[in-house]
């Protein structure tokens, strides 16, 4: 679901243009922020009335979004017949794999889909018992894979995050959910969706689909002399659907309410036409804007009336981003494998950047550690040199005593120097530490040196890249004249290194 402040686009590509609706989520509601139709004046090649050159549509779409300052990246596309098949079918209670196999055979009965690579998604709507046999109503949709590939390519070119491809009739149902179609109402309702070239008759009980039927009908005839023929044909189809549902095992209930949603301007008043002809039935005009908050400063009353007719599908598609997990009609025609690969493709740069930062941090730590070790070695070298200079001064003084008369002043000077050296006896530990540090070879790092004066024990801790380097370092320390014994206490793997502990015992 959308986070507060996020927005999403509903998009429907037709031969007349691209319908766009942008919805934005706030703390209190979902707001309609834009609704337009982009004209497409291109020479794009068409395949059976469908665009197959996504670069043209992507260019028109990105240009429009940029000109309007729309920064939304999430998008849901709508797809209508004949490019998609949406059906409700009753099947025995079988496994999902067997159900998918059965649905593929069902779709192969349509000439446009037979023996072609396609994508199918389905949802179990409800379980029922028919003559003691457990069955399930299954809603499914099928589309050719090349059609989905087109939407994926278009989204990539336009730099959009494709959330899904939605069926047109399911998008309208979503827009009307909890407005004209109440989930708590158990009485069946017929929803009539009038498109440019067909009409879809859907029966819902609550927000669950119980019956779907399509009829081929041209709405362009409404504005001409064929208006009465169009209305009569629609009424005949409605009566047949009502009778079939009420008399068959599908429902066995009377339908008393009809909701009319027209997606074309010519049929905007069809609810009034049906009210005068279908007596005894409650006819209601659909309100696809009912779930949205509208800023009246952005949209005029005439504009909103037009949007409610022409943009119901894209509004419902955008609302897909708000589907709860329990919503029963949430099909997605992007295959699970493709959704996973798209998500990985999107997240890969983030992971790469994180690993790059992690590597830089590791290198920086290694450089700092190396500099500290070098600085410590340098300081210990200076201490060692001072100790050597002190020993030389003592040797020189003793030598001078052996060849010169021992005077009272010389004795006092010698006593003072001896007392000074004796007072600095702790520098012997500095000498040992310096020797330990200077013995470290490349690719070995020390982390701690601890001395137990009472027990004459020195412990050395550090890291190395191999066991051999640790053994070599133990041998080096074993040759030091002040140590009685040198033992490797432990060696453990830690990341890319070996952590070691060496114990050195001083000669008494």
Short mmCIF file of C-alpha atoms in Angstrom, two decimals:
data_model
loop_
_atom_site.label_atom_id
_atom_site.label_comp_id
_atom_site.label_asym_id
_atom_site.label_seq_id
_atom_site.Cartn_x
_atom_site.Cartn_y
_atom_site.Cartn_z
CA UNK A 1 0.00 0.00 0.00
CA UNK A 2 1.03 3.61 -0.56
CA UNK A 3 2.82 5.54 2.16
CA UNK A 4 1.64 8.99 3.15
CA UNK A 5 2.78 11.50 0.52
CA UNK A 6 3.31 8.85 -2.18
CA UNK A 7 1.46 8.99 -5.50
CA UNK A 8 0.60 6.50 -8.25
CA UNK A 9 -0.45 6.70 -11.89
CA UNK A 10 -3.27 4.82 -13.59
CA UNK A 11 -2.64 4.54 -17.35
CA UNK A 12 -4.73 3.28 -20.25
CA UNK A 13 -3.32 3.29 -23.79
CA UNK A 14 -5.93 3.43 -26.57
CA UNK A 15 -5.85 4.36 -30.23
CA UNK A 16 -7.23 7.75 -29.25
CA UNK A 17 -4.47 8.49 -26.73
CA UNK A 18 -3.19 7.76 -23.22
CA UNK A 19 -5.60 8.24 -20.34
CA UNK A 20 -3.84 9.28 -17.12
CA UNK A 21 -5.03 9.60 -13.54
CA UNK A 22 -2.72 10.51 -10.66
CA UNK A 23 -3.72 9.74 -7.08
CA UNK A 24 -1.84 10.91 -3.99
CA UNK A 25 -2.19 9.52 -0.49
CA UNK A 26 -2.52 11.89 2.46
CA UNK A 27 -3.16 11.22 6.13
CA UNK A 28 -6.92 11.57 5.74
CA UNK A 29 -7.74 10.35 2.23
CA UNK A 30 -6.61 9.57 -1.32
CA UNK A 31 -6.72 12.67 -3.49
CA UNK A 32 -7.20 12.99 -7.25
CA UNK A 33 -4.37 15.31 -8.36
CA UNK A 34 -4.48 14.91 -12.15
CA UNK A 35 -6.69 13.38 -14.88
CA UNK A 36 -5.93 13.94 -18.54
CA UNK A 37 -5.84 12.29 -21.96
CA UNK A 38 -2.69 12.63 -24.09
CA UNK A 39 -3.14 12.65 -27.85
CA UNK A 40 -0.81 10.34 -29.78
CA UNK A 41 0.18 11.75 -33.17
CA UNK A 42 2.73 9.13 -34.15
CA UNK A 43 3.48 6.75 -36.97
CA UNK A 44 3.76 3.81 -34.62
CA UNK A 45 3.08 0.44 -36.20
CA UNK A 46 -0.11 -1.17 -34.88
CA UNK A 47 -0.86 -4.84 -34.49
CA UNK A 48 -4.59 -5.55 -34.49
CA UNK A 49 -5.34 -2.12 -33.09
CA UNK A 50 -2.62 -2.21 -30.41
CA UNK A 51 0.59 -0.19 -30.25
CA UNK A 52 3.77 -2.27 -30.43
CA UNK A 53 6.33 0.55 -30.43
CA UNK A 54 6.62 1.54 -26.74
CA UNK A 55 9.21 4.26 -27.41
CA UNK A 56 6.55 6.51 -29.00
CA UNK A 57 4.11 6.18 -26.12
CA UNK A 58 6.96 6.51 -23.59
CA UNK A 59 8.14 9.76 -25.21
CA UNK A 60 4.63 11.22 -25.19
CA UNK A 61 4.06 10.10 -21.60
CA UNK A 62 7.33 11.41 -20.16
CA UNK A 63 6.92 14.70 -22.02
CA UNK A 64 3.46 15.18 -20.56
CA UNK A 65 4.49 14.27 -17.02
CA UNK A 66 7.43 16.64 -17.17
CA UNK A 67 5.33 19.51 -18.54
CA UNK A 68 2.79 19.07 -15.73
CA UNK A 69 5.39 18.66 -12.98
CA UNK A 70 4.16 15.14 -12.17
CA UNK A 71 6.91 13.20 -10.43
CA UNK A 72 5.04 9.94 -9.76
CA UNK A 73 7.05 6.82 -10.62
CA UNK A 74 4.65 4.06 -9.59
CA UNK A 75 2.23 3.02 -12.35
CA UNK A 76 -0.55 0.52 -13.08
CA UNK A 77 -1.71 -0.04 -16.68
CA UNK A 78 -5.24 -0.97 -17.80
CA UNK A 79 -5.96 -3.46 -20.52
CA UNK A 80 -9.35 -4.08 -22.20
CA UNK A 81 -10.70 -6.69 -24.63
CA UNK A 82 -9.88 -8.02 -27.15
CA UNK A 83 -6.34 -8.06 -25.72
CA UNK A 84 -7.44 -9.68 -22.47
CA UNK A 85 -9.86 -12.41 -21.41
CA UNK A 86 -11.53 -12.11 -18.01
CA UNK A 87 -13.83 -14.91 -16.88
CA UNK A 88 -15.43 -16.46 -13.83
CA UNK A 89 -15.46 -20.25 -13.86
CA UNK A 90 -16.64 -22.92 -11.42
CA UNK A 91 -14.20 -25.77 -10.90
CA UNK A 92 -13.92 -28.83 -8.66
CA UNK A 93 -11.83 -28.29 -5.55
CA UNK A 94 -8.39 -29.15 -7.00
CA UNK A 95 -4.79 -28.08 -6.44
CA UNK A 96 -3.46 -24.78 -7.78
CA UNK A 97 -1.26 -26.55 -10.33
CA UNK A 98 -4.21 -28.55 -11.66
CA UNK A 99 -6.30 -25.40 -11.64
CA UNK A 100 -3.73 -23.51 -13.74
CA UNK A 101 -3.57 -26.41 -16.22
CA UNK A 102 -7.38 -26.39 -16.51
CA UNK A 103 -7.47 -22.62 -17.06
CA UNK A 104 -4.80 -22.81 -19.78
CA UNK A 105 -6.98 -25.31 -21.64
CA UNK A 106 -9.96 -23.00 -21.17
CA UNK A 107 -8.07 -20.02 -22.64
CA UNK A 108 -6.87 -22.09 -25.61
CA UNK A 109 -10.50 -22.22 -26.78
CA UNK A 110 -10.19 -18.55 -27.82
CA UNK A 111 -8.70 -18.16 -31.30
CA UNK A 112 -6.58 -15.14 -30.35
CA UNK A 113 -4.89 -17.13 -27.56
CA UNK A 114 -4.73 -20.68 -28.89
CA UNK A 115 -1.19 -22.15 -28.89
CA UNK A 116 0.36 -18.75 -28.12
CA UNK A 117 2.59 -17.82 -25.21
CA UNK A 118 0.36 -16.23 -22.60
CA UNK A 119 0.20 -15.18 -18.97
CA UNK A 120 -2.63 -16.28 -16.69
CA UNK A 121 -3.46 -15.13 -13.19
CA UNK A 122 -6.39 -16.36 -11.09
CA UNK A 123 -7.98 -16.02 -7.69
CA UNK A 124 -10.29 -18.29 -5.75
CA UNK A 125 -13.33 -16.16 -5.03
CA UNK A 126 -15.37 -18.48 -2.83
CA UNK A 127 -15.97 -22.12 -2.04
CA UNK A 128 -19.42 -23.61 -2.59
CA UNK A 129 -21.16 -26.97 -2.33
CA UNK A 130 -23.04 -28.10 -5.44
CA UNK A 131 -25.14 -31.24 -5.02
CA UNK A 132 -22.84 -32.34 -2.21
CA UNK A 133 -19.69 -31.77 -4.27
CA UNK A 134 -17.17 -29.22 -3.03
CA UNK A 135 -16.40 -26.66 -5.74
CA UNK A 136 -14.83 -23.23 -6.02
CA UNK A 137 -15.57 -20.11 -8.09
CA UNK A 138 -12.36 -18.96 -9.77
CA UNK A 139 -11.78 -15.54 -11.32
CA UNK A 140 -9.06 -15.59 -13.96
CA UNK A 141 -7.56 -13.32 -16.61
CA UNK A 142 -5.30 -14.18 -19.53
CA UNK A 143 -3.18 -12.02 -21.81
CA UNK A 144 -0.56 -12.68 -24.48
CA UNK A 145 3.01 -12.47 -23.20
CA UNK A 146 4.01 -10.07 -25.98
CA UNK A 147 1.40 -7.60 -24.70
CA UNK A 148 2.86 -7.69 -21.18
CA UNK A 149 6.38 -7.37 -22.63
CA UNK A 150 5.17 -4.19 -24.34
CA UNK A 151 4.05 -2.65 -21.03
CA UNK A 152 7.28 -3.68 -19.31
CA UNK A 153 9.37 -2.08 -22.08
CA UNK A 154 7.27 1.09 -22.00
CA UNK A 155 7.67 1.41 -18.22
CA UNK A 156 11.44 0.91 -18.43
CA UNK A 157 11.81 3.55 -21.16
CA UNK A 158 9.60 6.01 -19.24
CA UNK A 159 11.48 5.24 -15.98
CA UNK A 160 8.33 4.05 -14.22
CA UNK A 161 7.96 1.39 -11.53
CA UNK A 162 5.40 -1.00 -12.98
CA UNK A 163 3.14 -2.27 -10.18
CA UNK A 164 0.89 -4.32 -12.43
CA UNK A 165 -1.38 -4.62 -15.46
CA UNK A 166 -5.08 -4.53 -14.56
CA UNK A 167 -8.23 -5.82 -16.29
CA UNK A 168 -10.52 -2.95 -17.28
CA UNK A 169 -13.69 -4.35 -15.68
CA UNK A 170 -11.88 -5.22 -12.43
CA UNK A 171 -10.45 -1.70 -12.32
CA UNK A 172 -13.97 -0.21 -12.55
CA UNK A 173 -15.22 -2.54 -9.81
CA UNK A 174 -12.35 -1.40 -7.58
CA UNK A 175 -13.19 2.28 -8.21
CA UNK A 176 -16.80 1.62 -7.17
CA UNK A 177 -15.92 -0.54 -4.17
CA UNK A 178 -17.65 0.75 -1.00
CA UNK A 179 -19.34 3.48 -3.09
CA UNK A 180 -21.92 1.85 -5.37
CA UNK A 181 -20.83 -1.66 -4.39
CA UNK A 182 -20.95 -2.15 -0.62
CA UNK A 183 -19.08 -5.16 0.75
CA UNK A 184 -21.54 -5.59 3.63
CA UNK A 185 -24.60 -5.67 1.33
CA UNK A 186 -25.51 -9.30 0.63
CA UNK A 187 -28.15 -8.60 -2.04
CA UNK A 188 -26.78 -9.21 -5.57
CA UNK A 189 -26.12 -6.17 -7.79
CA UNK A 190 -25.58 -6.06 -11.56
CA UNK A 191 -22.85 -3.72 -12.80
CA UNK A 192 -23.04 -2.71 -16.48
CA UNK A 193 -19.75 -1.39 -17.92
CA UNK A 194 -20.18 0.20 -21.37
CA UNK A 195 -17.01 0.44 -23.45
CA UNK A 196 -16.37 1.60 -27.00
CA UNK A 197 -16.90 -1.79 -28.63
CA UNK A 198 -18.58 -3.93 -25.97
CA UNK A 199 -20.57 -3.98 -22.76
CA UNK A 200 -19.72 -6.13 -19.74
CA UNK A 201 -22.42 -7.41 -17.41
CA UNK A 202 -21.10 -8.32 -13.96
CA UNK A 203 -23.07 -9.60 -10.99
CA UNK A 204 -21.55 -9.00 -7.57
CA UNK A 205 -22.58 -10.02 -4.09
CA UNK A 206 -20.84 -7.70 -1.68
CA UNK A 207 -17.45 -7.19 -3.32
CA UNK A 208 -17.28 -10.72 -4.70
CA UNK A 209 -17.88 -11.39 -8.37
CA UNK A 210 -20.53 -14.02 -9.09
CA UNK A 211 -21.15 -13.70 -12.85
CA UNK A 212 -19.44 -12.09 -15.91
CA UNK A 213 -20.83 -11.79 -19.44
CA UNK A 214 -19.61 -9.77 -22.46
CA UNK A 215 -21.64 -8.61 -25.43
CA UNK A 216 -20.29 -7.04 -28.61
CA UNK A 217 -21.96 -3.68 -29.13
CA UNK A 218 -20.80 -0.48 -30.86
CA UNK A 219 -21.48 2.66 -28.82
CA UNK A 220 -20.89 4.90 -31.82
CA UNK A 221 -24.43 4.01 -32.92
CA UNK A 222 -25.96 5.73 -29.89
CA UNK A 223 -25.59 9.23 -31.28
CA UNK A 224 -27.16 8.28 -34.64
CA UNK A 225 -30.32 6.65 -35.89
CA UNK A 226 -29.19 3.35 -34.40
CA UNK A 227 -29.75 4.53 -30.82
CA UNK A 228 -32.94 2.52 -30.26
CA UNK A 229 -31.37 -0.62 -31.74
CA UNK A 230 -28.39 -0.18 -29.39
CA UNK A 231 -30.60 0.24 -26.32
CA UNK A 232 -32.87 -2.66 -27.27
CA UNK A 233 -29.89 -4.96 -27.83
CA UNK A 234 -28.46 -3.95 -24.44
CA UNK A 235 -31.82 -4.49 -22.68
CA UNK A 236 -32.22 -7.96 -24.22
CA UNK A 237 -28.73 -8.90 -22.98
CA UNK A 238 -29.53 -7.55 -19.50
CA UNK A 239 -32.80 -9.51 -19.25
CA UNK A 240 -31.12 -12.73 -20.42
CA UNK A 241 -28.31 -12.29 -17.88
CA UNK A 242 -30.79 -11.56 -15.08
CA UNK A 243 -32.89 -14.62 -15.91
CA UNK A 244 -29.86 -16.88 -16.25
CA UNK A 245 -28.44 -15.78 -12.90
CA UNK A 246 -31.76 -15.93 -11.06
CA UNK A 247 -32.80 -19.33 -12.45
CA UNK A 248 -29.47 -21.15 -12.57
CA UNK A 249 -27.34 -22.56 -9.77
CA UNK A 250 -25.10 -19.51 -9.91
CA UNK A 251 -27.25 -17.45 -7.60
CA UNK A 252 -30.91 -18.35 -7.43
CA UNK A 253 -31.65 -14.84 -6.17
CA UNK A 254 -33.51 -11.89 -7.67
CA UNK A 255 -31.42 -8.89 -8.71
CA UNK A 256 -33.18 -5.63 -7.92
CA UNK A 257 -30.38 -3.10 -8.44
CA UNK A 258 -28.33 -2.17 -11.51
CA UNK A 259 -25.32 0.19 -11.52
CA UNK A 260 -24.39 1.69 -14.89
CA UNK A 261 -20.85 2.82 -15.63
CA UNK A 262 -20.19 4.32 -19.06
CA UNK A 263 -16.59 4.68 -20.23
CA UNK A 264 -17.65 6.61 -23.33
CA UNK A 265 -19.23 10.04 -23.59
CA UNK A 266 -21.97 8.89 -25.99
CA UNK A 267 -23.49 6.63 -23.32
CA UNK A 268 -23.26 9.10 -20.43
CA UNK A 269 -27.05 9.09 -19.86
CA UNK A 270 -27.61 5.37 -20.30
CA UNK A 271 -28.76 5.04 -16.68
CA UNK A 272 -31.71 7.32 -17.49
CA UNK A 273 -32.52 5.38 -20.68
CA UNK A 274 -32.57 2.08 -18.76
CA UNK A 275 -34.65 3.50 -15.90
CA UNK A 276 -37.54 4.27 -18.26
CA UNK A 277 -37.37 0.80 -19.84
CA UNK A 278 -36.52 -1.59 -16.97
CA UNK A 279 -39.40 -0.96 -14.61
CA UNK A 280 -39.20 -2.49 -11.16
CA UNK A 281 -35.40 -2.26 -11.05
CA UNK A 282 -33.36 0.39 -9.26
CA UNK A 283 -30.96 1.95 -11.80
CA UNK A 284 -28.02 3.90 -10.37
CA UNK A 285 -25.26 5.89 -12.07
CA UNK A 286 -21.76 4.80 -11.11
CA UNK A 287 -19.61 7.21 -9.04
CA UNK A 288 -15.95 6.28 -9.71
CA UNK A 289 -14.79 9.45 -7.91
CA UNK A 290 -16.63 8.48 -4.73
CA UNK A 291 -13.55 7.09 -2.94
CA UNK A 292 -11.42 10.16 -3.67
CA UNK A 293 -10.95 13.57 -2.14
CA UNK A 294 -11.42 16.27 -4.78
CA UNK A 295 -9.97 19.79 -4.69
CA UNK A 296 -12.68 21.89 -6.34
CA UNK A 297 -10.11 24.60 -7.05
CA UNK A 298 -8.30 22.21 -9.40
CA UNK A 299 -11.28 20.75 -11.24
CA UNK A 300 -14.44 22.38 -12.51
CA UNK A 301 -17.79 20.64 -12.18
CA UNK A 302 -17.86 19.95 -15.93
CA UNK A 303 -14.32 18.52 -15.80
CA UNK A 304 -15.23 16.19 -12.94
CA UNK A 305 -18.32 14.97 -14.82
CA UNK A 306 -16.12 14.17 -17.82
CA UNK A 307 -13.48 12.44 -15.66
CA UNK A 308 -16.09 10.22 -14.01
CA UNK A 309 -17.05 8.93 -17.48
CA UNK A 310 -13.73 8.66 -19.31
CA UNK A 311 -11.31 7.88 -16.47
CA UNK A 312 -13.10 5.32 -14.27
CA UNK A 313 -10.77 2.52 -15.37
CA UNK A 314 -7.50 4.39 -14.74
CA UNK A 315 -8.77 5.62 -11.37
CA UNK A 316 -9.54 2.04 -10.38
CA UNK A 317 -6.18 0.88 -11.72
CA UNK A 318 -4.33 3.47 -9.61
CA UNK A 319 -6.31 2.37 -6.55
CA UNK A 320 -4.75 -1.09 -7.01
CA UNK A 321 -1.81 0.28 -5.04
CA UNK A 322 -4.20 0.49 -2.06
CA UNK A 323 -5.57 -3.07 -2.27
CA UNK A 324 -5.59 -4.81 1.12
CA UNK A 325 -4.35 -8.40 1.11
CA UNK A 326 -7.91 -9.63 1.65
CA UNK A 327 -9.27 -7.91 -1.48
CA UNK A 328 -10.72 -10.78 -3.57
CA UNK A 329 -10.36 -9.28 -7.06
CA UNK A 330 -6.66 -8.39 -7.00
CA UNK A 331 -5.28 -10.10 -10.10
CA UNK A 332 -1.88 -9.13 -11.52
CA UNK A 333 -0.89 -9.98 -15.09
CA UNK A 334 2.82 -9.43 -14.47
CA UNK A 335 4.06 -12.96 -13.81
CA UNK A 336 5.57 -13.65 -10.36
CA UNK A 337 8.94 -14.47 -11.95
CA UNK A 338 8.94 -11.18 -13.87
CA UNK A 339 7.92 -9.19 -10.80
CA UNK A 340 10.82 -10.76 -8.90
CA UNK A 341 13.35 -9.99 -11.66
CA UNK A 342 12.04 -6.40 -11.96
CA UNK A 343 12.34 -5.95 -8.20
CA UNK A 344 15.91 -7.33 -8.20
CA UNK A 345 16.83 -5.10 -11.12
CA UNK A 346 15.53 -2.10 -9.22
CA UNK A 347 17.26 -3.06 -5.96
CA UNK A 348 20.60 -4.09 -7.53
CA UNK A 349 22.01 -0.52 -7.73
CA UNK A 350 21.09 0.00 -4.07
CA UNK A 351 22.90 -3.19 -3.03
CA UNK A 352 25.90 -2.27 -5.19
CA UNK A 353 26.10 1.19 -3.61
CA UNK A 354 25.85 -0.31 -0.12
CA UNK A 355 28.64 -2.82 -0.84
CA UNK A 356 30.76 -0.02 -2.32
CA UNK A 357 30.36 2.09 0.82
CA UNK A 358 31.11 -0.95 2.98
CA UNK A 359 34.28 -1.67 0.99
CA UNK A 360 35.42 1.95 1.29
CA UNK A 361 34.84 1.83 5.06
CA UNK A 362 36.88 -1.38 5.27
CA UNK A 363 39.73 0.12 3.24
CA UNK A 364 39.68 3.28 5.34
CA UNK A 365 39.84 1.22 8.54
CA UNK A 366 42.69 -0.85 7.15
CA UNK A 367 44.66 2.28 6.19
CA UNK A 368 44.12 3.85 9.62
CA UNK A 369 45.12 0.60 11.33
CA UNK A 370 48.27 0.31 9.20
CA UNK A 371 49.25 3.93 9.91
CA UNK A 372 48.79 3.39 13.65
CA UNK A 373 50.94 0.25 13.57
CA UNK A 374 53.64 2.07 11.60
CA UNK A 375 53.56 4.99 14.05
CA UNK A 376 53.76 2.64 17.05
CA UNK A 377 56.70 0.78 15.51
CA UNK A 378 58.47 4.09 14.95
CA UNK A 379 57.93 5.19 18.57
CA UNK A 380 59.15 1.85 19.90
CA UNK A 381 62.20 2.08 17.65
CA UNK A 382 63.05 5.43 19.24
CA UNK A 383 62.67 3.95 22.75
CA UNK A 384 64.89 1.05 21.77
CA UNK A 385 67.52 3.45 20.43
CA UNK A 386 67.43 5.42 23.71
CA UNK A 387 68.02 2.23 25.65
CA UNK A 388 70.96 1.34 23.41
CA UNK A 389 72.43 4.84 23.86
CA UNK A 390 72.14 4.49 27.64
CA UNK A 391 74.03 1.16 27.57
CA UNK A 392 76.75 2.69 25.39
CA UNK A 393 77.17 5.58 27.84
CA UNK A 394 77.54 3.13 30.73
CA UNK A 395 80.07 0.99 28.87
CA UNK A 396 82.06 4.09 27.95
CA UNK A 397 82.09 5.29 31.56
CA UNK A 398 83.29 1.92 32.88
CA UNK A 399 86.01 1.88 30.24
CA UNK A 400 87.18 5.31 31.31
CA UNK A 401 87.29 4.13 34.93
CA UNK A 402 89.62 1.28 33.99
CA UNK A 403 92.25 3.53 32.45
CA UNK A 404 92.02 6.59 34.69
CA UNK A 405 92.53 7.20 38.35
CA UNK A 406 89.45 6.59 40.33
CA UNK A 407 88.77 9.85 42.04
CA UNK A 408 86.06 10.78 44.48
CA UNK A 409 84.32 12.84 41.75
CA UNK A 410 84.41 9.87 39.34
CA UNK A 411 82.96 7.59 41.95
CA UNK A 412 80.17 10.05 42.65
CA UNK A 413 79.48 10.36 38.89
CA UNK A 414 79.45 6.61 38.48
CA UNK A 415 77.17 6.12 41.44
CA UNK A 416 74.81 8.75 40.04
CA UNK A 417 74.71 7.09 36.59
CA UNK A 418 74.20 3.63 38.06
CA UNK A 419 71.37 4.95 40.25
CA UNK A 420 69.83 6.58 37.21
CA UNK A 421 69.96 3.35 35.18
CA UNK A 422 68.64 1.35 38.10
CA UNK A 423 65.76 3.82 38.47
CA UNK A 424 64.94 3.35 34.77
CA UNK A 425 64.87 -0.45 35.06
CA UNK A 426 61.22 -0.57 33.79
CA UNK A 427 62.57 0.36 30.37
CA UNK A 428 63.51 -3.32 30.09
CA UNK A 429 59.77 -3.95 29.41
CA UNK A 430 59.87 -1.26 26.72
CA UNK A 431 62.80 -3.09 25.18
CA UNK A 432 60.84 -6.35 25.21
CA UNK A 433 57.78 -4.66 23.68
CA UNK A 434 59.96 -3.00 21.04
CA UNK A 435 61.50 -6.37 20.20
CA UNK A 436 58.07 -7.99 19.93
CA UNK A 437 56.79 -5.20 17.65
CA UNK A 438 59.91 -5.14 15.48
CA UNK A 439 59.65 -8.88 14.93
CA UNK A 440 56.26 -8.59 13.22
CA UNK A 441 56.45 -9.58 9.54
CA UNK A 442 54.21 -8.34 6.71
CA UNK A 443 50.55 -9.45 6.77
CA UNK A 444 50.66 -9.87 10.57
CA UNK A 445 49.05 -7.25 12.82
CA UNK A 446 49.16 -7.02 16.63
CA UNK A 447 46.09 -5.89 18.57
CA UNK A 448 47.31 -6.20 22.20
CA UNK A 449 50.43 -6.92 24.33
CA UNK A 450 49.87 -7.70 28.01
CA UNK A 451 52.59 -8.24 30.68
CA UNK A 452 52.18 -10.03 34.00
CA UNK A 453 55.26 -8.90 35.95
CA UNK A 454 54.67 -11.20 38.93
CA UNK A 455 54.41 -14.26 36.75
CA UNK A 456 56.98 -13.19 34.17
CA UNK A 457 54.44 -13.83 31.41
CA UNK A 458 53.81 -11.74 28.26
CA UNK A 459 50.76 -12.47 26.10
CA UNK A 460 50.63 -11.27 22.48
CA UNK A 461 47.32 -11.00 20.53
CA UNK A 462 46.86 -10.17 16.86
CA UNK A 463 45.71 -11.13 13.38
CA UNK A 464 47.37 -12.85 10.40
CA UNK A 465 46.37 -13.92 6.92
CA UNK A 466 47.55 -17.56 7.34
CA UNK A 467 48.62 -20.20 9.88
CA UNK A 468 52.14 -20.23 8.39
CA UNK A 469 52.62 -16.55 9.19
CA UNK A 470 51.60 -17.22 12.80
CA UNK A 471 54.04 -20.17 13.15
CA UNK A 472 56.84 -18.08 11.63
CA UNK A 473 56.18 -15.31 14.15
CA UNK A 474 56.26 -17.82 17.05
CA UNK A 475 59.66 -19.10 15.82
CA UNK A 476 61.01 -15.55 15.65
CA UNK A 477 59.95 -14.85 19.23
CA UNK A 478 61.38 -18.20 20.40
CA UNK A 479 64.86 -17.06 19.35
CA UNK A 480 64.70 -13.96 21.58
CA UNK A 481 67.30 -14.36 24.41
CA UNK A 482 65.01 -13.17 27.23
CA UNK A 483 62.27 -15.76 26.61
CA UNK A 484 62.39 -19.18 28.23
CA UNK A 485 59.47 -20.48 26.16
CA UNK A 486 57.02 -19.24 23.50
CA UNK A 487 53.73 -21.08 22.88
CA UNK A 488 50.81 -20.58 20.49
CA UNK A 489 47.74 -20.75 22.75
CA UNK A 490 44.94 -20.34 20.15
CA UNK A 491 44.23 -19.57 16.49
CA UNK A 492 40.66 -18.86 15.30
CA UNK A 493 39.13 -17.74 12.00
CA UNK A 494 37.51 -14.31 12.16
CA UNK A 495 36.23 -13.03 8.82
CA UNK A 496 39.12 -12.99 6.32
CA UNK A 497 41.74 -13.21 9.11
CA UNK A 498 43.10 -15.63 11.72
CA UNK A 499 43.04 -14.30 15.27
CA UNK A 500 45.90 -15.64 17.44
CA UNK A 501 47.09 -15.61 21.06
CA UNK A 502 50.76 -16.27 21.95
CA UNK A 503 52.12 -16.70 25.49
CA UNK A 504 55.81 -15.87 26.20
CA UNK A 505 57.52 -16.82 29.51
CA UNK A 506 60.54 -14.74 30.63
CA UNK A 507 63.76 -16.31 31.84
CA UNK A 508 64.30 -15.97 35.57
#
